[in-house]
C-alpha positions in Angstrom: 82.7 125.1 176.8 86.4 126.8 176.2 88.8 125.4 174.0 92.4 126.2 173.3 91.3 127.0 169.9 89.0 129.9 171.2 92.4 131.2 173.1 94.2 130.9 170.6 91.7 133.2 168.5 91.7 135.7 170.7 95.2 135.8 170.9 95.1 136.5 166.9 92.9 139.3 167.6 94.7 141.0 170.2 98.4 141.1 168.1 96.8 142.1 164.8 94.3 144.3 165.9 91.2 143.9 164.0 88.7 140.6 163.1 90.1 141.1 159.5 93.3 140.5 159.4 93.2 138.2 162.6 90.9 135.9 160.0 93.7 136.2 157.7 96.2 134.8 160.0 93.9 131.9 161.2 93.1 130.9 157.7 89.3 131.5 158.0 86.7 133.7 156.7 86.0 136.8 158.4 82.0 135.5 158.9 83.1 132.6 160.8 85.4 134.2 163.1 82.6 136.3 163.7 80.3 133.6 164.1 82.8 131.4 166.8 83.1 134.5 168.7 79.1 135.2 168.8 78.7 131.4 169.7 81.4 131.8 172.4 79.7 135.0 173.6 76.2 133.5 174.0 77.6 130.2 175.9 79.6 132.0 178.1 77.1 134.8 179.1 79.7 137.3 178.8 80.8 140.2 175.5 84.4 139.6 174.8 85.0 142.5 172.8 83.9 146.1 172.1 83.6 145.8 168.2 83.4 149.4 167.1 86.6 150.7 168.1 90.4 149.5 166.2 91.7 148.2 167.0 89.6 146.1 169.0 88.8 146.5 172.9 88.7 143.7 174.8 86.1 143.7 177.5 86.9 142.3 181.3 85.7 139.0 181.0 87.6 139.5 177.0 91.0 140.4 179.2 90.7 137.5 181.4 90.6 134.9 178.9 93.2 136.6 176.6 95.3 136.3 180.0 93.9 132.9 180.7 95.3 132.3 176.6 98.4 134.1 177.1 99.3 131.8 180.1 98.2 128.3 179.0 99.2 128.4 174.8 102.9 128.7 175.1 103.0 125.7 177.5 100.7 123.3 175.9 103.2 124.8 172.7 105.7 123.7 174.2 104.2 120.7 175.3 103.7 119.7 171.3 107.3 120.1 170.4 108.7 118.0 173.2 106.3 115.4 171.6 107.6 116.6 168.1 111.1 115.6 169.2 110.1 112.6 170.6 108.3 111.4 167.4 111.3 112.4 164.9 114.4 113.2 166.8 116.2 116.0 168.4 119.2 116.5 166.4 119.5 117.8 162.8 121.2 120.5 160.6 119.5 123.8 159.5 122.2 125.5 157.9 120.4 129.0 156.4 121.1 131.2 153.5 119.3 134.8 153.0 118.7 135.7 149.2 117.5 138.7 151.2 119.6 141.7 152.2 117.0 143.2 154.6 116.1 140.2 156.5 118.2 140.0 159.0 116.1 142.6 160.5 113.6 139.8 161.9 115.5 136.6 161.3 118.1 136.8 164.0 114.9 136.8 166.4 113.7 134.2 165.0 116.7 132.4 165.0 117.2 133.0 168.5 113.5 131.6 169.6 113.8 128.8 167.4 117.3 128.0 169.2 115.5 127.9 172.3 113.1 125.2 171.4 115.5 123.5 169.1 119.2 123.7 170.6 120.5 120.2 169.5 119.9 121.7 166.0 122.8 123.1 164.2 122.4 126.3 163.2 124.4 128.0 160.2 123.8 132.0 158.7 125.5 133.0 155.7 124.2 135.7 153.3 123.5 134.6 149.3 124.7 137.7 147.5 128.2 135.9 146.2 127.2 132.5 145.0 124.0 130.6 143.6 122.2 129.6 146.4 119.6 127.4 145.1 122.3 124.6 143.5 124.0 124.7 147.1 120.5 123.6 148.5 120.4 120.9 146.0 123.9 119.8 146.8 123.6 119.6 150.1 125.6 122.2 151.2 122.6 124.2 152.8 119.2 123.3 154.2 117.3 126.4 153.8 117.0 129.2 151.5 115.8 132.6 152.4 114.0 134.1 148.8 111.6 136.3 147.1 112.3 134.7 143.7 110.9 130.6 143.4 112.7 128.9 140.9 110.6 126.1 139.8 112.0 122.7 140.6 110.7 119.3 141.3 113.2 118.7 144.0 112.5 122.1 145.9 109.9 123.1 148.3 109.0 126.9 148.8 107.3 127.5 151.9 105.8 130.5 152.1 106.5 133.1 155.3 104.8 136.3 154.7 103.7 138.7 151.5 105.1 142.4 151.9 105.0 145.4 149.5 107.5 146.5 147.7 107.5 150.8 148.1 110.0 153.7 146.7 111.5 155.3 149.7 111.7 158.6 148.4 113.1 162.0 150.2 110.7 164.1 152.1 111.7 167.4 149.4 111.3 165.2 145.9 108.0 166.0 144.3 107.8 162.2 144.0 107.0 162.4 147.7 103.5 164.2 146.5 102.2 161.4 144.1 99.8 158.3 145.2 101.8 156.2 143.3 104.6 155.4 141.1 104.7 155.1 137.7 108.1 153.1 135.9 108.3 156.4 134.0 108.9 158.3 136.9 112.0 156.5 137.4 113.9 157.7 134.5 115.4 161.1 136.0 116.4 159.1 138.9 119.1 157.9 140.6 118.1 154.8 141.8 120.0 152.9 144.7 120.2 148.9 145.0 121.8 146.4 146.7 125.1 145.1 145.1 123.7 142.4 143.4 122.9 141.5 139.6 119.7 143.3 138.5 118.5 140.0 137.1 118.2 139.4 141.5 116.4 143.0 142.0 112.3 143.0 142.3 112.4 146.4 140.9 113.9 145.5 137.8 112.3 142.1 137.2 108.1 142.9 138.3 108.8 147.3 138.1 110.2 148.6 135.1 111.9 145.8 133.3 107.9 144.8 131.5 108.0 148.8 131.4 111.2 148.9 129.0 112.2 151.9 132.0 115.9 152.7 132.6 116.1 154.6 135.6 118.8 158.0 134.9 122.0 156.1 136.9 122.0 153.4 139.5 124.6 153.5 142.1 124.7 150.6 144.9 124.9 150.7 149.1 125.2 147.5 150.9 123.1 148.3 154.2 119.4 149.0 154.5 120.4 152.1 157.0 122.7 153.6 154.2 120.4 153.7 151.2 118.1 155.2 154.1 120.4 157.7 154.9 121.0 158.4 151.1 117.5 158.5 150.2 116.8 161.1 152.8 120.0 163.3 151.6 118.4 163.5 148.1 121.2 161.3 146.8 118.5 158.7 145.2 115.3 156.5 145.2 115.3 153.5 146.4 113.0 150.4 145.9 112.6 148.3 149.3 110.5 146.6 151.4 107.9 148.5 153.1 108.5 147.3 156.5 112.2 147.5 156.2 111.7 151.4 156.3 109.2 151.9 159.2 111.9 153.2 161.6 112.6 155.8 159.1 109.1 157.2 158.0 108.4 157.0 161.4 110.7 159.5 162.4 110.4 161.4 159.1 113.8 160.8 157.5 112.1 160.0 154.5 108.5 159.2 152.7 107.5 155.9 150.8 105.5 155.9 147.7 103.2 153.1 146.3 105.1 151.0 142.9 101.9 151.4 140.5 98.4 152.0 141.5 97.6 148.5 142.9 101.3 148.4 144.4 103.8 145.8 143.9 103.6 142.6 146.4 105.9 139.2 147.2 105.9 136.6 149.1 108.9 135.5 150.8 109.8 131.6 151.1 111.9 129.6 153.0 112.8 127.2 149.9 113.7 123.6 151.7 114.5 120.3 149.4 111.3 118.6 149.1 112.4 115.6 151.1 113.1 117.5 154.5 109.3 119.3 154.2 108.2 117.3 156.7 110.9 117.4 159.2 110.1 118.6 162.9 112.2 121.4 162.8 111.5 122.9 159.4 108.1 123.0 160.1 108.7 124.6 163.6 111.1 127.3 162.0 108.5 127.9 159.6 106.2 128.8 162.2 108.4 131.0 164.4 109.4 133.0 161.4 105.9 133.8 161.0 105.1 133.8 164.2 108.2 136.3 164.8 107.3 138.4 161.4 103.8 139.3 162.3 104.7 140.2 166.0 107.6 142.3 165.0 107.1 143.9 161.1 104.3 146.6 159.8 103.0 146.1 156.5 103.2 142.0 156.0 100.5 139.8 155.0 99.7 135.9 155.3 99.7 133.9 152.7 96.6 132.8 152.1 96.4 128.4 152.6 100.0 128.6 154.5 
């Protein structure tokens, strides 16, 4: 009558919230999440949730099995890697490199639960800002890159993590801070702050307004997340960045984030592998803790929808 993958669903429900976006994670339709709950319901005799508030209530009986879930998942988890290493080995190399400046904000967790379930892996963390990453993958010299930008290539995997939105962090006094969204235009009276990199590397050159022909006014460069935040909120500049990189600041009103464009701009972030290690144990396990540690941990990010 219960089955791990009924635990396992309301698990989903509980950490995102709503039957929407809990069907998102689990890669099914809204309808038949629904429909496995009702069945669920009606053979156990018992509601499981209280539908009409968000996010969702659980009821009692709902509590008890999502305690029941909490319990047993991790170990029969657990139970399914030992088997994993069994099947293809304990040992390996994972050494990781992050085309991302603002990642490490939920990679070193993920590192660190993926070194408990892994340790005879070697792990390696070096940041891609200084060299071409993607060749180093294909020579060898790294296993995994961290990046927002696929380069097509017959000999490279992308597996996708999460999708996020790209927003302008803008200072709470800048009219800016008034409109629903950006337009490229806006742009070109303002100082905009990046990342030290080429601008050929920058989302908000390459998908914002490079196809607008848009220059912003000047562009001057801070290597941390936390000092463009602090810059951002002085007035100093705009700044184009991952939504849930800035959640610690609009939450404490250091500074307001503005919509790219009416429909907003979105990427997906991949962990690009070299085709032939796709199937390994471990890459696929680290695939699923980053997720598994992104969704718990950042606002704002999306599945990918058939990952």
């Amino acid at each position: 009558m219960l089955e791990l993958r009924h635990l396992a669903t309301l698990r989903a429900i509980d950490e995102a919230g709503s039957l929407v976006e809990a069907a998102e994670r689990l890669h099914v339709t809204q309808s038949a999440l629904s429909h496995q709950l009702k069945d669920l319901e009606h053979r156990l005799g018992v509601e499981l949730l209280v539908r009409r508030t968000r996010p969702v209530r659980f009821t009692t009986a709902g509590q008890r099995l999502l305690a029941l879930g909490q319990e047993v998942l991790p170990k029969v988890l657990q139970a399914e890697r030992e088997l994993k290493r069994l099947a293809e080995g304990q040992s390996g190399r994972l050494h990781i490199a992050i085309d991302c400046h603002s990642c490490f904000q939920w990679l070193m967790p993920a590192l660190d639960a993926f070194r408990e379930h892994w340790p005879d892996v070697e792990l390696d963390l070096s940041a891609a800002f200084s060299f071409a990453p993607l060749p180093a993958l294909l020579r060898g010299d790294l296993d995994m890159v961290i990046t927002s930008d696929p380069v097509e290539d017959e000999a490279v995997k992308y597996l996708p993590l999460f999708r996020y939105e790209l927003v302008l962090a803008v200072s709470g006094r800048s009219p800016l801070a008034a409109k629903t969204w950006i337009e490229p235009e806006d742009l070109s009276e303002q100082t905009l702050i990046t990342y030290p990199v080429e601008r050929e590397r920058l989302d908000v050159f390459n998908v914002f307004l490079g196809p607008a022909r848009v220059e912003p006014a000047a562009i001057r460069t801070a290597e941390l997340t936390p000092m463009t935040a602090q810059l951002v909120a002085a007035g100093r500049g705009v700044a184009a960045l991952p939504s849930w990189a800035l959640t610690e600041y609009t939450e404490h009103d250091l500074l307001k984030t503005v919509r790219l464009g009416e429909k907003g701009v979105w990427r997906t972030l991949y962990a690009a592998v070299r085709i032939e290690d796709e199937a390994l144990a471990y890459i696929q396990e680290f695939q699923e803790t980053a997720q598994a540690t992104c969704f718990k941990t950042l606002s704002g990010v999306k599945a990918v929808k058939g990952s």
